[in-house]
Short mmCIF file of N, CA and C in Angstrom, two decimals:
data_model
loop_
_atom_site.label_atom_id
_atom_site.label_comp_id
_atom_site.label_asym_id
_atom_site.label_seq_id
_atom_site.Cartn_x
_atom_site.Cartn_y
_atom_site.Cartn_z
N MET R 1 0.98 -1.34 0.15
CA MET R 1 0.04 -0.01 0.04
C MET R 1 0.93 1.69 -0.14
N THR R 2 0.42 2.30 -0.34
CA THR R 2 0.94 3.70 -0.55
C THR R 2 1.58 3.96 0.74
N ASP R 3 1.12 3.91 1.96
CA ASP R 3 1.31 4.16 3.39
C ASP R 3 2.67 3.40 3.55
N VAL R 4 3.86 4.21 4.12
CA VAL R 4 4.95 3.57 4.21
C VAL R 4 5.04 2.21 4.99
N ASN R 5 4.18 2.15 6.05
CA ASN R 5 3.95 1.01 6.99
C ASN R 5 2.65 0.15 6.76
N ARG R 6 2.36 0.04 5.57
CA ARG R 6 1.05 -0.54 5.61
C ARG R 6 1.17 -1.54 4.53
N TYR R 7 0.88 -2.73 4.49
CA TYR R 7 1.03 -3.66 3.64
C TYR R 7 -0.44 -4.45 3.65
N LEU R 8 -0.71 -5.13 2.58
CA LEU R 8 -1.57 -6.46 2.40
C LEU R 8 -0.69 -7.93 2.49
N PHE R 9 -1.11 -8.68 3.53
CA PHE R 9 -0.72 -9.70 3.34
C PHE R 9 -1.83 -11.13 3.21
N ASP R 10 -1.86 -11.48 1.95
CA ASP R 10 -2.90 -12.46 1.77
C ASP R 10 -4.40 -11.65 1.77
N GLY R 11 -4.70 -10.54 1.54
CA GLY R 11 -5.79 -9.79 1.62
C GLY R 11 -6.03 -9.10 3.01
N GLN R 12 -5.00 -9.32 3.99
CA GLN R 12 -5.20 -8.92 5.26
C GLN R 12 -4.45 -7.48 5.59
N ALA R 13 -4.90 -6.21 5.87
CA ALA R 13 -3.96 -5.24 6.27
C ALA R 13 -3.29 -5.38 7.20
N MET R 14 -1.84 -4.93 7.21
CA MET R 14 -0.99 -5.08 8.39
C MET R 14 0.49 -4.21 8.31
N VAL R 15 1.16 -4.10 9.25
CA VAL R 15 2.02 -3.18 9.41
C VAL R 15 3.27 -4.35 9.24
N TYR R 16 4.48 -3.54 8.81
CA TYR R 16 5.53 -4.52 8.50
C TYR R 16 6.09 -5.71 9.59
N ASP R 17 5.90 -5.16 10.64
CA ASP R 17 6.27 -6.42 11.62
C ASP R 17 5.57 -7.58 11.39
N GLN R 18 4.25 -7.13 11.15
CA GLN R 18 3.25 -8.59 11.19
C GLN R 18 3.73 -9.36 9.69
N VAL R 19 4.18 -8.40 8.76
CA VAL R 19 4.33 -9.11 7.56
C VAL R 19 5.68 -9.86 7.50
N GLN R 20 6.55 -9.62 8.58
CA GLN R 20 7.89 -10.26 8.63
C GLN R 20 7.25 -11.46 9.31
N ALA R 21 6.51 -11.40 10.44
CA ALA R 21 6.19 -12.82 11.11
C ALA R 21 5.46 -13.73 10.24
N GLU R 22 4.42 -12.90 9.30
CA GLU R 22 3.96 -14.10 8.39
C GLU R 22 5.00 -14.70 7.46
N LEU R 23 5.61 -13.80 6.83
CA LEU R 23 6.58 -14.52 5.99
C LEU R 23 7.60 -15.22 6.81
N GLN R 24 7.97 -15.22 7.73
CA GLN R 24 8.72 -16.00 8.63
C GLN R 24 8.02 -17.40 8.91
N ALA R 25 6.76 -17.29 9.14
CA ALA R 25 6.03 -18.92 9.14
C ALA R 25 5.92 -19.39 8.12
N VAL R 26 5.89 -18.77 6.97
CA VAL R 26 5.71 -19.39 5.76
C VAL R 26 6.92 -20.20 5.34
N ALA R 27 7.87 -19.37 5.60
CA ALA R 27 9.58 -19.81 5.35
C ALA R 27 9.68 -21.27 6.16
N ASP R 28 9.08 -21.06 7.36
CA ASP R 28 9.42 -22.04 8.37
C ASP R 28 8.87 -23.27 8.22
N LYS R 29 7.51 -23.19 7.38
CA LYS R 29 6.61 -24.27 7.32
C LYS R 29 7.05 -25.04 6.18
N ASN R 30 7.64 -24.15 5.22
CA ASN R 30 8.05 -24.63 3.94
C ASN R 30 9.44 -24.92 3.73
N ARG R 31 10.37 -24.87 4.52
CA ARG R 31 11.59 -25.10 4.70
C ARG R 31 12.18 -26.73 4.23
N ARG R 32 13.17 -26.59 3.36
CA ARG R 32 13.76 -27.87 2.95
C ARG R 32 14.96 -27.77 3.75
N THR R 33 15.18 -29.18 4.55
CA THR R 33 16.24 -29.56 5.51
C THR R 33 17.67 -29.32 4.83
N SER R 34 17.48 -29.80 3.60
CA SER R 34 18.62 -30.33 2.79
C SER R 34 19.43 -28.89 2.21
N THR R 35 18.49 -27.58 2.03
CA THR R 35 19.05 -26.65 1.81
C THR R 35 19.05 -25.29 2.49
N GLY R 36 18.42 -25.42 3.02
CA GLY R 36 17.71 -24.44 4.35
C GLY R 36 16.46 -23.47 3.56
N ASN R 37 16.41 -23.10 2.36
CA ASN R 37 15.72 -22.48 1.64
C ASN R 37 14.17 -23.14 1.73
N ALA R 38 13.34 -22.04 1.51
CA ALA R 38 11.87 -22.61 1.53
C ALA R 38 11.10 -22.71 0.36
N ARG R 39 10.36 -23.79 0.17
CA ARG R 39 9.66 -24.19 -1.15
C ARG R 39 8.24 -23.32 -1.14
N ALA R 40 8.49 -22.16 -1.35
CA ALA R 40 7.36 -21.03 -1.42
C ALA R 40 8.00 -19.96 -2.37
N TYR R 41 6.91 -19.66 -2.92
CA TYR R 41 6.98 -18.50 -3.96
C TYR R 41 6.26 -17.26 -3.43
N ILE R 42 7.14 -16.33 -3.46
CA ILE R 42 6.38 -14.75 -2.85
C ILE R 42 6.13 -13.94 -4.13
N LYS R 43 5.35 -13.16 -4.10
CA LYS R 43 5.04 -12.29 -5.18
C LYS R 43 4.72 -11.06 -4.47
N ILE R 44 5.22 -9.88 -4.97
CA ILE R 44 5.19 -8.53 -4.16
C ILE R 44 4.58 -7.62 -5.13
N ILE R 45 3.11 -7.03 -4.90
CA ILE R 45 2.68 -6.30 -5.82
C ILE R 45 2.65 -5.00 -5.22
N THR R 46 3.06 -3.79 -5.88
CA THR R 46 3.31 -2.34 -5.29
C THR R 46 2.20 -1.75 -6.13
N GLN R 47 1.78 -0.76 -5.18
CA GLN R 47 0.57 0.04 -5.63
C GLN R 47 1.48 1.52 -6.31
N PRO R 48 0.72 2.28 -7.16
CA PRO R 48 1.50 3.26 -7.48
C PRO R 48 1.80 4.36 -6.57
N GLY R 49 2.85 4.89 -6.46
CA GLY R 49 3.31 5.55 -5.69
C GLY R 49 4.25 5.00 -4.18
N ALA R 50 4.31 3.57 -4.25
CA ALA R 50 4.88 2.99 -2.99
C ALA R 50 6.36 3.36 -3.20
N ASP R 51 6.93 3.25 -2.10
CA ASP R 51 8.38 3.47 -1.62
C ASP R 51 9.09 2.46 -2.34
N TYR R 52 9.94 2.35 -3.49
CA TYR R 52 10.60 1.10 -3.88
C TYR R 52 11.46 0.74 -2.87
N GLY R 53 12.19 1.56 -1.78
CA GLY R 53 13.11 1.43 -0.92
C GLY R 53 12.54 0.16 -0.09
N ARG R 54 11.35 0.40 0.26
CA ARG R 54 10.53 -0.46 1.34
C ARG R 54 10.66 -1.95 0.59
N VAL R 55 10.37 -1.66 -0.87
CA VAL R 55 9.99 -3.25 -1.43
C VAL R 55 11.51 -3.61 -1.40
N GLY R 56 12.58 -3.11 -1.52
CA GLY R 56 13.75 -3.95 -1.51
C GLY R 56 14.19 -4.54 0.09
N GLU R 57 13.47 -3.63 0.90
CA GLU R 57 13.79 -4.35 2.30
C GLU R 57 12.99 -5.48 2.44
N LEU R 58 12.02 -5.69 1.92
CA LEU R 58 10.86 -6.61 2.23
C LEU R 58 11.81 -8.00 1.45
N VAL R 59 12.31 -7.34 0.10
CA VAL R 59 12.83 -8.58 -0.72
C VAL R 59 14.04 -9.04 -0.10
N ASP R 60 14.93 -8.11 0.59
CA ASP R 60 16.19 -8.49 1.30
C ASP R 60 15.71 -9.60 2.48
N PHE R 61 14.62 -9.21 3.25
CA PHE R 61 14.42 -9.80 4.37
C PHE R 61 13.90 -11.29 3.91
N CYS R 62 12.91 -11.40 3.02
CA CYS R 62 12.84 -12.53 2.20
C CYS R 62 13.96 -13.80 1.86
N ALA R 63 14.69 -13.13 1.46
CA ALA R 63 16.14 -13.78 0.83
C ALA R 63 16.70 -14.14 1.97
N GLY R 64 16.67 -13.25 3.24
CA GLY R 64 17.63 -13.69 4.50
C GLY R 64 16.89 -15.02 5.17
N ILE R 65 15.43 -15.04 4.98
CA ILE R 65 15.07 -16.07 5.93
C ILE R 65 14.58 -17.33 4.93
N GLY R 66 15.43 -17.33 3.70
CA GLY R 66 15.23 -18.62 2.65
C GLY R 66 14.32 -18.54 1.84
N LEU R 67 13.47 -17.02 1.52
CA LEU R 67 12.14 -17.18 0.68
C LEU R 67 13.04 -16.51 -0.67
N ASP R 68 13.66 -17.75 -1.26
CA ASP R 68 14.31 -16.97 -2.68
C ASP R 68 13.69 -17.03 -3.77
N LYS R 69 12.44 -17.21 -3.72
CA LYS R 69 11.28 -17.27 -5.11
C LYS R 69 10.44 -16.00 -5.09
N ILE R 70 11.34 -15.01 -5.49
CA ILE R 70 10.39 -13.72 -4.94
C ILE R 70 10.21 -13.24 -6.67
N GLU R 71 9.04 -12.42 -6.55
CA GLU R 71 8.76 -11.81 -8.10
C GLU R 71 7.99 -10.35 -7.24
N THR R 72 8.56 -9.12 -8.08
CA THR R 72 8.07 -8.22 -7.66
C THR R 72 7.25 -7.53 -8.85
N THR R 73 6.31 -6.59 -8.87
CA THR R 73 5.39 -6.21 -9.83
C THR R 73 4.76 -4.91 -9.34
N GLY R 74 4.41 -3.94 -10.36
CA GLY R 74 3.39 -2.90 -9.51
C GLY R 74 2.31 -2.81 -10.50
N ARG R 75 1.24 -2.11 -10.07
CA ARG R 75 -0.04 -2.20 -10.60
C ARG R 75 -0.25 -0.79 -11.35
#
């Protein structure tokens, strides 16, 4: 969403800390023991006017917890 600390995760509005917790849960639930990465696909859709720096932070967070299949797109 365009507000710097507002996100939609699976249709639910939440702040960045909540998104991080949800993504961590997805990564943990789908983690491969052999490689440490997660078998999950993340799609980040930005609204017009969204801060792309925040998108980069979210992508970096995902990669850091093992979610390495990430697509970013705008609306």
